[in-house]
Amino acid sequence: MAKPNVVTKEELLQAAQQCLAENGIEKTTLKAVADRANVSQGTVFYHFRTKEQLMIELVQSLCDSSWRKQGHGSLEEALQAARERCGYDSAYHRLFFASMAASLSFQPNRGRLGSMIRQENGQLTGMLASRWEASPVDGIPMEHWGVLMNALIDGLAVQALLDEAFPKDAIFDALQRLLAFLTKEANR
């Protein structure tokens, strides 16, 4: 088995992200990442046995980085970060959704993506619970609101990826107005 040389796993993930942004998912291979990082393919293989493993590690890294940047920030900060990532040329969302689609038939990645989504749902639920005294709609438990919010944000990202003219700023403004309304209802 090849031993890693002076490159770290994080540096390989950065190289993979650059390959993805420049060449797309189809041309992002372990060899392309090795070339980009100026290391042997064996070094990349030491850290990532398959392209699927590389992709899921990259998604995890991007998700973790996004949440770390926000810290325990507000819902407004989370929405602003989602707005900034949302777009027709979003490398983040192309990677995320392509990995999600590929993971549906690759059980280890499927479980890991599910875990990431549950974590995001929990983060969003916590953000909403910190501003709402109770659920704004009878019969919808608080933990469902994080799931609904995450699905809404991911759905907006899909639409932005598919429609170059997607009015992201107007839509995110509308989402913020909806949240303001729900907050008023929750705190009545």
PDB file of C-alpha atoms in Angstrom:
ATOM      1  CA  MET A   1       0.000   0.000   0.000  1.00  0.00           C
ATOM      2  CA  ALA A   2       1.283   3.449  -0.872  1.00  0.00           C
ATOM      3  CA  LYS A   3       2.165   5.674   2.027  1.00  0.00           C
ATOM      4  CA  PRO A   4       1.137   9.302   1.990  1.00  0.00           C
ATOM      5  CA  ASN A   5       3.873  11.793   1.381  1.00  0.00           C
ATOM      6  CA  VAL A   6       3.829  15.364   2.621  1.00  0.00           C
ATOM      7  CA  VAL A   7       0.311  16.144   1.398  1.00  0.00           C
ATOM      8  CA  THR A   8      -2.559  16.111   3.875  1.00  0.00           C
ATOM      9  CA  LYS A   9      -6.066  14.805   3.327  1.00  0.00           C
ATOM     10  CA  GLU A  10      -7.335  18.399   3.545  1.00  0.00           C
ATOM     11  CA  GLU A  11      -4.938  19.487   0.794  1.00  0.00           C
ATOM     12  CA  LEU A  12      -6.186  16.645  -1.390  1.00  0.00           C
ATOM     13  CA  LEU A  13      -9.765  17.761  -0.737  1.00  0.00           C
ATOM     14  CA  GLN A  14      -8.811  21.292  -1.816  1.00  0.00           C
ATOM     15  CA  ALA A  15      -7.263  19.874  -4.987  1.00  0.00           C
ATOM     16  CA  ALA A  16     -10.431  17.845  -5.595  1.00  0.00           C
ATOM     17  CA  GLN A  17     -12.577  20.942  -5.140  1.00  0.00           C
ATOM     18  CA  GLN A  18     -10.444  22.825  -7.680  1.00  0.00           C
ATOM     19  CA  CYS A  19     -10.667  19.908 -10.146  1.00  0.00           C
ATOM     20  CA  LEU A  20     -14.408  19.810  -9.697  1.00  0.00           C
ATOM     21  CA  ALA A  21     -14.813  23.544 -10.248  1.00  0.00           C
ATOM     22  CA  GLU A  22     -12.633  23.502 -13.367  1.00  0.00           C
ATOM     23  CA  ASN A  23     -13.539  20.158 -14.949  1.00  0.00           C
ATOM     24  CA  GLY A  24     -16.864  19.005 -13.528  1.00  0.00           C
ATOM     25  CA  ILE A  25     -17.692  15.797 -11.709  1.00  0.00           C
ATOM     26  CA  GLU A  26     -17.182  13.433 -14.638  1.00  0.00           C
ATOM     27  CA  LYS A  27     -13.565  14.525 -15.176  1.00  0.00           C
ATOM     28  CA  THR A  28     -12.709  14.718 -11.486  1.00  0.00           C
ATOM     29  CA  THR A  29     -10.861  11.454 -11.016  1.00  0.00           C
ATOM     30  CA  LEU A  30      -8.368  10.230  -8.438  1.00  0.00           C
ATOM     31  CA  LYS A  31      -5.665  10.702 -11.082  1.00  0.00           C
ATOM     32  CA  ALA A  32      -6.808  14.268 -11.822  1.00  0.00           C
ATOM     33  CA  VAL A  33      -6.714  15.078  -8.102  1.00  0.00           C
ATOM     34  CA  ALA A  34      -3.228  13.553  -7.842  1.00  0.00           C
ATOM     35  CA  ASP A  35      -2.052  15.634 -10.798  1.00  0.00           C
ATOM     36  CA  ARG A  36      -3.598  18.788  -9.318  1.00  0.00           C
ATOM     37  CA  ALA A  37      -1.965  18.141  -5.912  1.00  0.00           C
ATOM     38  CA  ASN A  38       1.335  17.181  -7.594  1.00  0.00           C
ATOM     39  CA  VAL A  39       1.457  13.786  -5.861  1.00  0.00           C
ATOM     40  CA  SER A  40       1.301  10.193  -7.018  1.00  0.00           C
ATOM     41  CA  GLN A  41      -2.033   8.543  -7.649  1.00  0.00           C
ATOM     42  CA  GLY A  42      -1.074   6.077  -4.894  1.00  0.00           C
ATOM     43  CA  THR A  43      -1.010   8.951  -2.396  1.00  0.00           C
ATOM     44  CA  VAL A  44      -4.559   9.901  -3.292  1.00  0.00           C
ATOM     45  CA  PHE A  45      -5.568   6.223  -3.226  1.00  0.00           C
ATOM     46  CA  TYR A  46      -4.101   5.917   0.289  1.00  0.00           C
ATOM     47  CA  HIS A  47      -6.595   8.536   1.532  1.00  0.00           C
ATOM     48  CA  PHE A  48      -9.531   7.789  -0.793  1.00  0.00           C
ATOM     49  CA  ARG A  49     -10.027   4.255  -2.073  1.00  0.00           C
ATOM     50  CA  THR A  50     -12.670   5.280  -4.611  1.00  0.00           C
ATOM     51  CA  LYS A  51     -14.000   8.368  -6.328  1.00  0.00           C
ATOM     52  CA  GLU A  52     -17.227   7.878  -4.347  1.00  0.00           C
ATOM     53  CA  GLN A  53     -15.294   8.066  -1.081  1.00  0.00           C
ATOM     54  CA  LEU A  54     -13.488  11.195  -2.294  1.00  0.00           C
ATOM     55  CA  MET A  55     -16.795  12.832  -3.236  1.00  0.00           C
ATOM     56  CA  ILE A  56     -18.499  12.076   0.072  1.00  0.00           C
ATOM     57  CA  GLU A  57     -15.441  13.331   1.985  1.00  0.00           C
ATOM     58  CA  LEU A  58     -15.533  16.507  -0.078  1.00  0.00           C
ATOM     59  CA  VAL A  59     -19.240  17.035   0.606  1.00  0.00           C
ATOM     60  CA  GLN A  60     -18.631  16.430   4.331  1.00  0.00           C
ATOM     61  CA  SER A  61     -15.737  18.895   4.285  1.00  0.00           C
ATOM     62  CA  LEU A  62     -17.829  21.557   2.525  1.00  0.00           C
ATOM     63  CA  CYS A  63     -20.782  21.075   4.891  1.00  0.00           C
ATOM     64  CA  ASP A  64     -18.573  21.172   7.978  1.00  0.00           C
ATOM     65  CA  SER A  65     -16.786  24.261   6.702  1.00  0.00           C
ATOM     66  CA  SER A  66     -20.078  26.009   6.024  1.00  0.00           C
ATOM     67  CA  TRP A  67     -21.392  25.322   9.533  1.00  0.00           C
ATOM     68  CA  ARG A  68     -18.047  26.246  11.147  1.00  0.00           C
ATOM     69  CA  LYS A  69     -18.070  29.624   9.373  1.00  0.00           C
ATOM     70  CA  GLN A  70     -21.527  30.275  10.782  1.00  0.00           C
ATOM     71  CA  GLY A  71     -20.564  28.986  14.226  1.00  0.00           C
ATOM     72  CA  HIS A  72     -23.652  29.007  16.367  1.00  0.00           C
ATOM     73  CA  GLY A  73     -24.919  31.936  14.363  1.00  0.00           C
ATOM     74  CA  SER A  74     -28.376  33.063  13.650  1.00  0.00           C
ATOM     75  CA  LEU A  75     -30.904  31.793  11.196  1.00  0.00           C
ATOM     76  CA  GLU A  76     -30.308  34.960   9.178  1.00  0.00           C
ATOM     77  CA  GLU A  77     -26.612  34.069   8.855  1.00  0.00           C
ATOM     78  CA  ALA A  78     -27.511  30.534   7.788  1.00  0.00           C
ATOM     79  CA  LEU A  79     -29.916  31.877   5.163  1.00  0.00           C
ATOM     80  CA  GLN A  80     -27.315  34.346   3.908  1.00  0.00           C
ATOM     81  CA  ALA A  81     -24.792  31.512   3.540  1.00  0.00           C
ATOM     82  CA  ALA A  82     -27.411  29.437   1.694  1.00  0.00           C
ATOM     83  CA  ARG A  83     -28.156  32.409  -0.576  1.00  0.00           C
ATOM     84  CA  GLU A  84     -24.455  32.833  -1.364  1.00  0.00           C
ATOM     85  CA  ARG A  85     -24.033  29.124  -2.226  1.00  0.00           C
ATOM     86  CA  CYS A  86     -27.187  29.084  -4.341  1.00  0.00           C
ATOM     87  CA  GLY A  87     -26.657  29.643  -8.050  1.00  0.00           C
ATOM     88  CA  TYR A  88     -26.598  28.249 -11.549  1.00  0.00           C
ATOM     89  CA  ASP A  89     -22.846  27.589 -11.367  1.00  0.00           C
ATOM     90  CA  SER A  90     -22.712  26.487  -7.718  1.00  0.00           C
ATOM     91  CA  ALA A  91     -19.853  23.983  -7.472  1.00  0.00           C
ATOM     92  CA  TYR A  92     -20.988  23.193  -3.922  1.00  0.00           C
ATOM     93  CA  HIS A  93     -24.510  22.194  -4.928  1.00  0.00           C
ATOM     94  CA  ARG A  94     -23.432  20.392  -8.108  1.00  0.00           C
ATOM     95  CA  LEU A  95     -21.135  18.276  -5.968  1.00  0.00           C
ATOM     96  CA  PHE A  96     -23.710  17.774  -3.232  1.00  0.00           C
ATOM     97  CA  PHE A  97     -26.547  16.730  -5.526  1.00  0.00           C
ATOM     98  CA  ALA A  98     -24.349  14.612  -7.806  1.00  0.00           C
ATOM     99  CA  SER A  99     -22.953  12.834  -4.742  1.00  0.00           C
ATOM    100  CA  MET A 100     -26.439  12.391  -3.379  1.00  0.00           C
ATOM    101  CA  ALA A 101     -27.636  10.828  -6.640  1.00  0.00           C
ATOM    102  CA  ALA A 102     -24.588   8.563  -6.845  1.00  0.00           C
ATOM    103  CA  SER A 103     -24.996   7.617  -3.188  1.00  0.00           C
ATOM    104  CA  LEU A 104     -28.480   6.234  -3.669  1.00  0.00           C
ATOM    105  CA  SER A 105     -26.881   3.055  -5.009  1.00  0.00           C
ATOM    106  CA  PHE A 106     -23.762   3.122  -2.779  1.00  0.00           C
ATOM    107  CA  GLN A 107     -24.935   2.347   0.748  1.00  0.00           C
ATOM    108  CA  PRO A 108     -21.943   3.688   2.745  1.00  0.00           C
ATOM    109  CA  ASN A 109     -22.292   7.129   1.144  1.00  0.00           C
ATOM    110  CA  ARG A 110     -26.075   7.011   1.360  1.00  0.00           C
ATOM    111  CA  GLY A 111     -25.925   6.543   5.111  1.00  0.00           C
ATOM    112  CA  ARG A 112     -23.309   9.240   5.511  1.00  0.00           C
ATOM    113  CA  LEU A 113     -25.287  11.777   3.470  1.00  0.00           C
ATOM    114  CA  GLY A 114     -28.360  10.925   5.525  1.00  0.00           C
ATOM    115  CA  SER A 115     -26.374  11.627   8.675  1.00  0.00           C
ATOM    116  CA  MET A 116     -25.192  14.984   7.283  1.00  0.00           C
ATOM    117  CA  ILE A 117     -28.740  15.979   6.424  1.00  0.00           C
ATOM    118  CA  ARG A 118     -30.007  14.976   9.892  1.00  0.00           C
ATOM    119  CA  GLN A 119     -27.249  17.108  11.411  1.00  0.00           C
ATOM    120  CA  GLU A 120     -28.289  20.090   9.274  1.00  0.00           C
ATOM    121  CA  ASN A 121     -31.945  19.498  10.193  1.00  0.00           C
ATOM    122  CA  GLY A 122     -30.970  19.560  13.874  1.00  0.00           C
ATOM    123  CA  GLN A 123     -28.943  22.754  13.456  1.00  0.00           C
ATOM    124  CA  LEU A 124     -31.848  24.478  11.734  1.00  0.00           C
ATOM    125  CA  THR A 125     -34.339  23.194  14.319  1.00  0.00           C
ATOM    126  CA  GLY A 126     -32.136  24.647  17.058  1.00  0.00           C
ATOM    127  CA  MET A 127     -31.951  27.990  15.299  1.00  0.00           C
ATOM    128  CA  LEU A 128     -35.719  28.122  14.907  1.00  0.00           C
ATOM    129  CA  ALA A 129     -36.367  26.965  18.476  1.00  0.00           C
ATOM    130  CA  SER A 130     -34.119  29.750  19.781  1.00  0.00           C
ATOM    131  CA  ARG A 131     -36.370  32.362  18.208  1.00  0.00           C
ATOM    132  CA  TRP A 132     -39.799  30.712  18.463  1.00  0.00           C
ATOM    133  CA  GLU A 133     -41.618  30.197  21.751  1.00  0.00           C
ATOM    134  CA  ALA A 134     -43.657  27.414  20.138  1.00  0.00           C
ATOM    135  CA  SER A 135     -44.384  25.993  16.719  1.00  0.00           C
ATOM    136  CA  PRO A 136     -46.160  28.627  14.626  1.00  0.00           C
ATOM    137  CA  VAL A 137     -48.589  26.023  13.258  1.00  0.00           C
ATOM    138  CA  ASP A 138     -50.618  23.712  15.476  1.00  0.00           C
ATOM    139  CA  GLY A 139     -49.861  20.071  14.770  1.00  0.00           C
ATOM    140  CA  ILE A 140     -46.357  20.667  13.367  1.00  0.00           C
ATOM    141  CA  PRO A 141     -43.748  19.769  15.986  1.00  0.00           C
ATOM    142  CA  MET A 142     -40.647  21.942  16.300  1.00  0.00           C
ATOM    143  CA  GLU A 143     -38.304  19.174  15.044  1.00  0.00           C
ATOM    144  CA  HIS A 144     -40.226  19.085  11.759  1.00  0.00           C
ATOM    145  CA  TRP A 145     -39.501  22.743  11.086  1.00  0.00           C
ATOM    146  CA  GLY A 146     -35.769  22.129  10.659  1.00  0.00           C
ATOM    147  CA  VAL A 147     -36.524  19.363   8.147  1.00  0.00           C
ATOM    148  CA  LEU A 148     -38.958  21.595   6.264  1.00  0.00           C
ATOM    149  CA  MET A 149     -36.510  24.514   6.229  1.00  0.00           C
ATOM    150  CA  ASN A 150     -33.650  22.323   5.000  1.00  0.00           C
ATOM    151  CA  ALA A 151     -35.824  20.818   2.262  1.00  0.00           C
ATOM    152  CA  LEU A 152     -36.931  24.284   1.188  1.00  0.00           C
ATOM    153  CA  ILE A 153     -33.348  25.580   1.003  1.00  0.00           C
ATOM    154  CA  ASP A 154     -32.154  22.486  -0.888  1.00  0.00           C
ATOM    155  CA  GLY A 155     -35.136  22.776  -3.241  1.00  0.00           C
ATOM    156  CA  LEU A 156     -34.223  26.381  -4.004  1.00  0.00           C
ATOM    157  CA  ALA A 157     -30.659  25.263  -4.731  1.00  0.00           C
ATOM    158  CA  VAL A 158     -31.927  22.659  -7.229  1.00  0.00           C
ATOM    159  CA  GLN A 159     -34.037  25.252  -9.000  1.00  0.00           C
ATOM    160  CA  ALA A 160     -31.098  27.674  -9.172  1.00  0.00           C
ATOM    161  CA  LEU A 161     -28.871  24.934 -10.645  1.00  0.00           C
ATOM    162  CA  LEU A 162     -31.425  24.234 -13.360  1.00  0.00           C
ATOM    163  CA  ASP A 163     -32.543  27.770 -14.204  1.00  0.00           C
ATOM    164  CA  GLU A 164     -29.909  30.375 -15.026  1.00  0.00           C
ATOM    165  CA  ALA A 165     -32.544  33.099 -14.646  1.00  0.00           C
ATOM    166  CA  PHE A 166     -33.683  31.877 -11.208  1.00  0.00           C
ATOM    167  CA  PRO A 167     -34.516  35.014  -9.154  1.00  0.00           C
ATOM    168  CA  LYS A 168     -32.539  33.907  -6.111  1.00  0.00           C
ATOM    169  CA  ASP A 169     -32.447  37.268  -4.326  1.00  0.00           C
ATOM    170  CA  ALA A 170     -36.189  37.821  -4.649  1.00  0.00           C
ATOM    171  CA  ILE A 171     -36.900  34.253  -3.536  1.00  0.00           C
ATOM    172  CA  PHE A 172     -34.598  34.462  -0.505  1.00  0.00           C
ATOM    173  CA  ASP A 173     -36.172  37.821   0.407  1.00  0.00           C
ATOM    174  CA  ALA A 174     -39.570  36.119   0.250  1.00  0.00           C
ATOM    175  CA  LEU A 175     -38.263  33.299   2.445  1.00  0.00           C
ATOM    176  CA  GLN A 176     -37.078  35.816   5.028  1.00  0.00           C
ATOM    177  CA  ARG A 177     -40.511  37.484   4.987  1.00  0.00           C
ATOM    178  CA  LEU A 178     -42.127  34.068   5.485  1.00  0.00           C
ATOM    179  CA  LEU A 179     -39.848  33.390   8.463  1.00  0.00           C
ATOM    180  CA  ALA A 180     -40.678  36.793   9.954  1.00  0.00           C
ATOM    181  CA  PHE A 181     -44.383  35.975   9.646  1.00  0.00           C
ATOM    182  CA  LEU A 182     -43.909  32.531  11.214  1.00  0.00           C
ATOM    183  CA  THR A 183     -41.870  34.070  14.039  1.00  0.00           C
ATOM    184  CA  LYS A 184     -44.659  36.521  14.775  1.00  0.00           C
ATOM    185  CA  GLU A 185     -47.173  33.649  14.795  1.00  0.00           C
ATOM    186  CA  ALA A 186     -44.957  31.465  16.996  1.00  0.00           C
ATOM    187  CA  ASN A 187     -44.512  34.189  19.590  1.00  0.00           C
ATOM    188  CA  ARG A 188     -48.154  35.275  19.899  1.00  0.00           C
TER     189      ARG A 188
END
